[in-house]
mmCIF file of C-alpha atoms in Angstrom:
data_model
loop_
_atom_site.group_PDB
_atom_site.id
_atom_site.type_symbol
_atom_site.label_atom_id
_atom_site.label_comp_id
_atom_site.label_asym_id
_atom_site.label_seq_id
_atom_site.Cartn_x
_atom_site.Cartn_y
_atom_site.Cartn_z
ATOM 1 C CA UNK N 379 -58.390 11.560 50.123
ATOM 2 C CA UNK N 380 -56.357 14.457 51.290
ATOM 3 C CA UNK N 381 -57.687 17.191 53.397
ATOM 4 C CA UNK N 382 -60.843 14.951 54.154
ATOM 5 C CA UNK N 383 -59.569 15.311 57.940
ATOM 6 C CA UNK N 384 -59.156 11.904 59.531
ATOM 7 C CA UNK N 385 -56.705 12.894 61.485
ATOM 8 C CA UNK N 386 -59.766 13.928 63.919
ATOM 9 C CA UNK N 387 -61.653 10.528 63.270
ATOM 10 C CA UNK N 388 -57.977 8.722 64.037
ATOM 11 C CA UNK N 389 -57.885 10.756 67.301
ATOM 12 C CA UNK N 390 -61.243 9.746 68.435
ATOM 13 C CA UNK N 391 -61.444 6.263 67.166
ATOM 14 C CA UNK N 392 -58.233 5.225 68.807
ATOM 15 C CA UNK N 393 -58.292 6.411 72.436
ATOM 16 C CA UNK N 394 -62.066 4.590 72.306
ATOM 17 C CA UNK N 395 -60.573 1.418 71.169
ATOM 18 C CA UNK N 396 -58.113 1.672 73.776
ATOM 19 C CA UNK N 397 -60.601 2.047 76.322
ATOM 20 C CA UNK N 398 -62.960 -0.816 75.278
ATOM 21 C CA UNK N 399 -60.341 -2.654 75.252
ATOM 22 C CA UNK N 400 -59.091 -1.800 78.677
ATOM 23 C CA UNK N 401 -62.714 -2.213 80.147
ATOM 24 C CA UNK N 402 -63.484 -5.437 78.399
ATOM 25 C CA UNK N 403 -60.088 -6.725 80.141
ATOM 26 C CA UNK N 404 -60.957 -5.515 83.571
ATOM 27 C CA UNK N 405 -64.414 -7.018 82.756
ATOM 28 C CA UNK N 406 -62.660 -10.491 82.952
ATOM 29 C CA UNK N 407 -61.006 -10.765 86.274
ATOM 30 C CA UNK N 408 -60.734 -14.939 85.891
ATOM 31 C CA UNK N 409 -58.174 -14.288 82.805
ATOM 32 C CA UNK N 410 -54.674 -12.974 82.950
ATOM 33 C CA UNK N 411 -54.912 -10.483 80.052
ATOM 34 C CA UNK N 412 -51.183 -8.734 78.313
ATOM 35 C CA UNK N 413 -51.935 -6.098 76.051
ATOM 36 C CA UNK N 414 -48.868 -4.905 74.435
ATOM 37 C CA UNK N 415 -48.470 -1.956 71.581
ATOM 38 C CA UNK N 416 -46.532 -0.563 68.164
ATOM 39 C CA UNK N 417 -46.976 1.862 66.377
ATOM 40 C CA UNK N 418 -44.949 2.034 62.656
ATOM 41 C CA UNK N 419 -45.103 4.367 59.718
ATOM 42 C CA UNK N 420 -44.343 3.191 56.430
ATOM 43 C CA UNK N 421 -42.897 6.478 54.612
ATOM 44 C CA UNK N 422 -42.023 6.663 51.255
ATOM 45 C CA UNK N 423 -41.653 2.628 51.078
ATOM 46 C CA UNK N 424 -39.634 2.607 54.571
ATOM 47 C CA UNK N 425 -40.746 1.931 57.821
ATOM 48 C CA UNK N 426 -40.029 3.753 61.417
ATOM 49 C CA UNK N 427 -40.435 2.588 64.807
ATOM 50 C CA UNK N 428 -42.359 5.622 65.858
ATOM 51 C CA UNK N 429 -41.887 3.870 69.761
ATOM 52 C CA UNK N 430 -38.462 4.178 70.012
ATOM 53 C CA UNK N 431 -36.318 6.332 71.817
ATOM 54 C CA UNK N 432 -34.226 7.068 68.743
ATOM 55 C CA UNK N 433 -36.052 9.878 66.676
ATOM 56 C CA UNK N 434 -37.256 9.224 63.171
ATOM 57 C CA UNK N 435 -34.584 11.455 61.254
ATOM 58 C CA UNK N 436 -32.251 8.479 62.916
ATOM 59 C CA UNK N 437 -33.763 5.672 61.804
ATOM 60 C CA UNK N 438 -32.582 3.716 58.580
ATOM 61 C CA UNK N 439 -36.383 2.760 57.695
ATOM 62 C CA UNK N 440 -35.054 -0.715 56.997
ATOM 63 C CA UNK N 441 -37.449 -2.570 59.143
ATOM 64 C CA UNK N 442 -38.564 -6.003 57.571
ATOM 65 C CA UNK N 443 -41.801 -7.674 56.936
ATOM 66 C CA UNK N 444 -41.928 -11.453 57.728
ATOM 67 C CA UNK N 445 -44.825 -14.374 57.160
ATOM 68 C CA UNK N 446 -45.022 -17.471 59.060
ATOM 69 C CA UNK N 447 -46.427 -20.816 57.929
ATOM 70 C CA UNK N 448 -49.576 -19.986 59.271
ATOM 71 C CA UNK N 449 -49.550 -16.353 57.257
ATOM 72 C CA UNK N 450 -49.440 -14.356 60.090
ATOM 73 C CA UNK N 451 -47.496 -11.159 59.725
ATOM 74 C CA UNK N 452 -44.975 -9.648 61.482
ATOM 75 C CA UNK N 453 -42.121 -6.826 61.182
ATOM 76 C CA UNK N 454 -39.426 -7.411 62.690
ATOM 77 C CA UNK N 455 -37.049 -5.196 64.829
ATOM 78 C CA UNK N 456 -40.183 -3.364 65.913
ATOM 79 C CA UNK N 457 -39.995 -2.465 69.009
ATOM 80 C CA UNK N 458 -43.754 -4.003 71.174
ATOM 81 C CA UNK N 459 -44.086 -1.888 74.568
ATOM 82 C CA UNK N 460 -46.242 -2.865 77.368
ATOM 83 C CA UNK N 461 -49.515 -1.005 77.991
ATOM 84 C CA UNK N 462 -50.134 -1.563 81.751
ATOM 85 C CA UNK N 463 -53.153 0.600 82.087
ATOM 86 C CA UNK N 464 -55.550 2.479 79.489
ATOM 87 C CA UNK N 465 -54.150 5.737 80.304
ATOM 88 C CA UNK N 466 -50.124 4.232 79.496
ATOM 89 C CA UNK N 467 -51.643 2.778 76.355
ATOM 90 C CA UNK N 468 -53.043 6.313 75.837
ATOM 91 C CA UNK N 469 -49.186 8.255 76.570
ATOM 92 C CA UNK N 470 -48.111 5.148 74.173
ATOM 93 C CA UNK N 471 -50.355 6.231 70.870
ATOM 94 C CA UNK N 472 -50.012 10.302 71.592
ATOM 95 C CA UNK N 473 -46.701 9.935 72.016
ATOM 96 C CA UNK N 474 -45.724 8.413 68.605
ATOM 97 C CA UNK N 475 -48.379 10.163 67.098
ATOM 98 C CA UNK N 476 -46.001 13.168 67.324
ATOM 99 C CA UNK N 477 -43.351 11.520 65.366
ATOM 100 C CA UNK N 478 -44.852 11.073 62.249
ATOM 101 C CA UNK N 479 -43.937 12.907 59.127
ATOM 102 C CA UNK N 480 -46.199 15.758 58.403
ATOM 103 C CA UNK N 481 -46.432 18.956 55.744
ATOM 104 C CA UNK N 482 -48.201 21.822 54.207
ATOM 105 C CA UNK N 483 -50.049 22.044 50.683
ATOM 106 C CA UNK N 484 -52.473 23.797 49.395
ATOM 107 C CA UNK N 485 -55.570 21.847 50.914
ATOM 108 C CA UNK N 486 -54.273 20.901 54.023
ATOM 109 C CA UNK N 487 -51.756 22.466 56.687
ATOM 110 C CA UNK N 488 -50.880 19.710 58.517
ATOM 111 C CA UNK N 489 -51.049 16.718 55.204
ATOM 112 C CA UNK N 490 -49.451 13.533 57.281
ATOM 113 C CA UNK N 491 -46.744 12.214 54.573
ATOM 114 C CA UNK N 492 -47.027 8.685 55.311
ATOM 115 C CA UNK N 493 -49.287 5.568 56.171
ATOM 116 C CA UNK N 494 -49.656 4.325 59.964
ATOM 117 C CA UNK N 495 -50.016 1.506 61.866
ATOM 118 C CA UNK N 496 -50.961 1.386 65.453
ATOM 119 C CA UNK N 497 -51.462 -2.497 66.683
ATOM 120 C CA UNK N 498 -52.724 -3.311 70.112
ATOM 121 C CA UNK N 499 -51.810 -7.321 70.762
ATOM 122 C CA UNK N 500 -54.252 -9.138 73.270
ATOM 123 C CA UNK N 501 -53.125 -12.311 74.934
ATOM 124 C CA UNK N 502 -55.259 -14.255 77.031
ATOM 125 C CA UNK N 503 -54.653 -16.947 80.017
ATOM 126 C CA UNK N 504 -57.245 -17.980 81.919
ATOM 127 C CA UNK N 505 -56.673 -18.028 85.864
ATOM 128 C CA UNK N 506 -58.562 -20.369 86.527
ATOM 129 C CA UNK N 507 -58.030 -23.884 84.259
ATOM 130 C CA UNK N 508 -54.748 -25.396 84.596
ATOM 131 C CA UNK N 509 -54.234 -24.949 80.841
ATOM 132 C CA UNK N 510 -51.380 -24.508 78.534
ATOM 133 C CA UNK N 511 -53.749 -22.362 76.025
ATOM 134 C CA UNK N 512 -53.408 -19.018 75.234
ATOM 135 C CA UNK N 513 -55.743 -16.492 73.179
ATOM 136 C CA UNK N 514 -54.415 -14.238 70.929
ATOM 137 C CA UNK N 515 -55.209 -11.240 68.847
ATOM 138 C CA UNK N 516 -54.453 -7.729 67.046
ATOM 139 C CA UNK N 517 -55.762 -4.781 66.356
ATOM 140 C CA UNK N 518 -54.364 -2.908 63.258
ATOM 141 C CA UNK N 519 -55.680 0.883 63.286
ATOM 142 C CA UNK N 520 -54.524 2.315 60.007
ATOM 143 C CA UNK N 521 -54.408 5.727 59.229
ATOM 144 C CA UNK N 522 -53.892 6.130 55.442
ATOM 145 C CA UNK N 523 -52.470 9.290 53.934
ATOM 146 C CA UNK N 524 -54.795 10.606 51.602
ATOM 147 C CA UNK N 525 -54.534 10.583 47.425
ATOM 148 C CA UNK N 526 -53.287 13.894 46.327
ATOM 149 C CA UNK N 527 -53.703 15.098 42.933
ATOM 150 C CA UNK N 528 -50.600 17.286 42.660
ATOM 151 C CA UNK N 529 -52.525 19.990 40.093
ATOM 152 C CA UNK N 530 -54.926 20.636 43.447
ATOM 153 C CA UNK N 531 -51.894 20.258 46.287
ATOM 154 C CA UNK N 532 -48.891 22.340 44.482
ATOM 155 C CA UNK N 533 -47.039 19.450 45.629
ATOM 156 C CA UNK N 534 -43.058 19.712 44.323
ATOM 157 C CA UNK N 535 -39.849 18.551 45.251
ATOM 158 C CA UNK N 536 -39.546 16.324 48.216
ATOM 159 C CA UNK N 537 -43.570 16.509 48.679
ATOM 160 C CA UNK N 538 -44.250 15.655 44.897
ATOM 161 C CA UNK N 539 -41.936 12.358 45.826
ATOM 162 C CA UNK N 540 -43.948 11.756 48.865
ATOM 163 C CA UNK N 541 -47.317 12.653 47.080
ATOM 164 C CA UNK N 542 -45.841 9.788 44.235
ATOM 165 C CA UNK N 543 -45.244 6.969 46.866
ATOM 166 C CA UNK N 544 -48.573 7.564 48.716
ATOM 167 C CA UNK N 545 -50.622 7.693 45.365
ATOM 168 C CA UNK N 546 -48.480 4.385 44.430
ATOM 169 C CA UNK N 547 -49.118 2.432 47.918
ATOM 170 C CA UNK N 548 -53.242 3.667 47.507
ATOM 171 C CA UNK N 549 -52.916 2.110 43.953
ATOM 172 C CA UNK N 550 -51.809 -1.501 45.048
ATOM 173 C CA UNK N 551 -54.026 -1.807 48.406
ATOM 174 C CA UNK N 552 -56.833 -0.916 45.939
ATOM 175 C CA UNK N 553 -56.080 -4.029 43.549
ATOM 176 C CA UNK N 554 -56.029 -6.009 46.910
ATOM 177 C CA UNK N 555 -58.928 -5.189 47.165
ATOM 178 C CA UNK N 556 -60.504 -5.944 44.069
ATOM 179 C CA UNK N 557 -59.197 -9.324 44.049
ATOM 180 C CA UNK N 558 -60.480 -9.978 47.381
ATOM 181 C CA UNK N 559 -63.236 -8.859 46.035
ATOM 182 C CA UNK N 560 -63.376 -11.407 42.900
ATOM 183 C CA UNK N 561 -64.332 -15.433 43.763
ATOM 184 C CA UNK N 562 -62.503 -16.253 40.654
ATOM 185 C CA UNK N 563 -59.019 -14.809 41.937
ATOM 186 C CA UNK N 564 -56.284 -16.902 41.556
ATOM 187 C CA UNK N 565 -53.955 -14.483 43.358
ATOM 188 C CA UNK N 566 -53.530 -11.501 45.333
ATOM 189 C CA UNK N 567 -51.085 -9.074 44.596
ATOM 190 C CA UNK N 568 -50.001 -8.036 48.603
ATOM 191 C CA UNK N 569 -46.378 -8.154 48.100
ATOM 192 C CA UNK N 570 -46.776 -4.769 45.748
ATOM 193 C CA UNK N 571 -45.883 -2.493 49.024
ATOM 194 C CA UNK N 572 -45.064 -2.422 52.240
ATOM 195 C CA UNK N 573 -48.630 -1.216 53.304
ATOM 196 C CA UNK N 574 -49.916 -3.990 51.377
ATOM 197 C CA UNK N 575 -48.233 -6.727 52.895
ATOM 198 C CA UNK N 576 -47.931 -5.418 56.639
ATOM 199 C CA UNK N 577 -51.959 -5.412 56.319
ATOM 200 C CA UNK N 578 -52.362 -9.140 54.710
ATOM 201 C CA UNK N 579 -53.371 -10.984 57.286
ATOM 202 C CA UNK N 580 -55.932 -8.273 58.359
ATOM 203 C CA UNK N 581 -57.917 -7.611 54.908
ATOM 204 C CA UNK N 582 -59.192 -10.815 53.620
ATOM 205 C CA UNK N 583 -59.012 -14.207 55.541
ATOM 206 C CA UNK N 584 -58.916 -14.636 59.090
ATOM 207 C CA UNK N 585 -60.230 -11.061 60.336
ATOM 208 C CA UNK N 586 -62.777 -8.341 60.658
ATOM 209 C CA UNK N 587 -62.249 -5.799 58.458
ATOM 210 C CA UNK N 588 -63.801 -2.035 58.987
ATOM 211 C CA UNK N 589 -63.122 1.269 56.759
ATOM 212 C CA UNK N 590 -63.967 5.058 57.242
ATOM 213 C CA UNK N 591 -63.632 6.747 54.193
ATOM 214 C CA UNK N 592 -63.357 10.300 54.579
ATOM 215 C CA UNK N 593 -64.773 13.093 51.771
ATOM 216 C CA UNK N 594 -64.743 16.744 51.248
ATOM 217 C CA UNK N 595 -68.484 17.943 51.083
ATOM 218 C CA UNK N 596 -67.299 20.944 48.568
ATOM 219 C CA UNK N 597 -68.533 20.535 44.951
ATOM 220 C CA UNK N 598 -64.805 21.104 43.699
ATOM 221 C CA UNK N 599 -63.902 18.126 45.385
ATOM 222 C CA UNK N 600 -66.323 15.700 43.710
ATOM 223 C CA UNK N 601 -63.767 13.709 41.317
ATOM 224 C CA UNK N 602 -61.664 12.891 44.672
ATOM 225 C CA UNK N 603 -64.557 11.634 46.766
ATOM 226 C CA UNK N 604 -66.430 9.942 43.951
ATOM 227 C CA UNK N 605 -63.235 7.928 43.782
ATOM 228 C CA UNK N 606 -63.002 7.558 47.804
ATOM 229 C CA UNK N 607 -66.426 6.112 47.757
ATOM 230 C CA UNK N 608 -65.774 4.002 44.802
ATOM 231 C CA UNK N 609 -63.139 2.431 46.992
ATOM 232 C CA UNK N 610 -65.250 1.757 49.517
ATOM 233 C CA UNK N 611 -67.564 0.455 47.946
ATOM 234 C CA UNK N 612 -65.418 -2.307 46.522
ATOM 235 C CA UNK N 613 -63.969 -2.959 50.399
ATOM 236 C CA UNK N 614 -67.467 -3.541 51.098
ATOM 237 C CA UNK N 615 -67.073 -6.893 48.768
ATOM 238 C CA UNK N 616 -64.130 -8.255 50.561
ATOM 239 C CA UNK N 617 -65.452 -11.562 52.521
ATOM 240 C CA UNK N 618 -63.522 -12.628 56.229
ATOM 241 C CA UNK N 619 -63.841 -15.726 57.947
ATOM 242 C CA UNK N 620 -62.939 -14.575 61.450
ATOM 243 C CA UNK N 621 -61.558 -17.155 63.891
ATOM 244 C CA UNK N 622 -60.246 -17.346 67.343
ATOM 245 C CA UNK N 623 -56.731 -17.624 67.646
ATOM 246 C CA UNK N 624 -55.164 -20.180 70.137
ATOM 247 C CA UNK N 625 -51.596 -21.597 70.304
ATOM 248 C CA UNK N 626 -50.281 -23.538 73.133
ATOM 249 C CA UNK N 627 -47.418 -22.155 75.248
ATOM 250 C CA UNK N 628 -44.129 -24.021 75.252
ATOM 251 C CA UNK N 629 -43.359 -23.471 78.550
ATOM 252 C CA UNK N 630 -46.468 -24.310 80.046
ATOM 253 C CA UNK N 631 -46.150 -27.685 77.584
ATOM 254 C CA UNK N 632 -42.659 -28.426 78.833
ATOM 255 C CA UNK N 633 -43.518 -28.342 82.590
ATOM 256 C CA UNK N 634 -46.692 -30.357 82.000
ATOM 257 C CA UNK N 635 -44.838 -33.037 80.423
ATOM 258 C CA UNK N 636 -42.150 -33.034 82.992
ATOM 259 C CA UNK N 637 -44.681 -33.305 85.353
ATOM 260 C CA UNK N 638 -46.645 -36.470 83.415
ATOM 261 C CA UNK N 639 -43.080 -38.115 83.344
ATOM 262 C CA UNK N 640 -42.546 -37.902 86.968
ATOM 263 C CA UNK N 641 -45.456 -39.512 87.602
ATOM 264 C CA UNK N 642 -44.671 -42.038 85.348
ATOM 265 C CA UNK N 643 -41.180 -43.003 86.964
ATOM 266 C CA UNK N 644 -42.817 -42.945 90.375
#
């Protein structure tokens, strides 16, 4: 909801995901660990590469979801950069964090206009084996622009458009949601938005799935959280079968075969 401030819980939760992250790799000397990062903000149904060098005014906002066989999602012409150390990773997130649309209404000074996703990628080698295996994962961190009622915000012109597409976009990850939440389901509506879809291979199915809903604590603000915690709530009844994630690497496949045919000629 707007004005319930998670801009300060985003601030926090981040850099200490970074960090565990960071110390859980440094914890595992035998494994060559990559951790790469994005960062994208879907704004008014069109996303921005908020890790780019060309500013967000610039950008067309066409950038394009894809799904592979296996369902796993990814957008593509987003630029990935390379965290080398925790405190890169850290000049990474701060530094897009800048980018991202924000405004004034009535309840809060500095409303962010848009939804955002920061995504660490993990991939894992081990040092040790002689193995063509490799461990993968991501970690969405979503910040969600809050539901504005525009009788509370003032919202008009270009904010009452933004205020429509982030209401919209709310709408449709709630009815995710709910039919995540139903065993009798015989589909799930993720294709409704570009939020939606970006986040469909981490809410439901193969992932771990965590929310922090945000409320005002004034009385005048009980319809809004009411609703926020209704929300939550039903994202409480969303069931994930987490799995680890291993593909093999081609070109550790190729030179193994090559080798395993040369010792067949010989």
């Amino acid at each position: 909801m707007t004005g319930g401030h998670m801009g300060f819980a985003d601030r926090g939760i981040v850099p200490r995901c970074i960090s565990a992250i960071y110390s859980e790799a440094a914890a595992r000397p035998e494994n060559n660990i990559t951790i790469k990062l994005s960062y994208v903000e879907i704004y008014n149904e069109l996303m921005f590469d908020l890790l780019t060098d060309v500013g967000v005014s610039e950008q067309s906002g066409d950038l394009a979801i894809a799904e592979d066989q296996k369902g796993n999602i990814q957008v593509r012409g987003l630029s990935h950069q390379a965290g080398g150390t925790e405190e890169q990773a850290l000049h990474i997130f701060f530094q897009g964090d800048t980018n991202r649309h924000v405004a004034e209404h009535a309840l809060n000074k500095g409303s962010t206009r848009s939804h955002v996703v920061f995504t660490i990628y993990v991939e894992s080698r081990s040092r040790v084996e002689s193995s063509e295996k490799v461990i993968f994962s991501k970690l969405h961190l979503v910040d969600l622009a809050g539901s504005e009622r525009v009788k509370k915000t003032g919202s008009d012109g270009v904010m009452l458009k933004e205020a429509t597409f982030i209401n919209k976009s709310l709408t449709f990850l709630e009815q995710v949601v709910v039919a995540l939440g139903n065993k009798n389901r015989d589909h799930v509506p993720y294709r409704q938005s570009k939020l939606t879809h970006m986040l469909k291979d981490s809410v439901g199915g193969n992932c771990k799935t965590t929310m922090v809903a945000n409320v005002w604590p004034e009385a005048k603000m009980l319809e809004e959280t009411a609703s926020t915690l209704r929300f939550a709530t039903r994202m409480m009844r969303v069931a994930n079968e987490a799995s680890v994630n291993v593909h093999l690497d081609p070109q550790l496949l190729i030179r193994k075969y090559e080798r395993q045919i040369k010792d067949l000629k010989q």
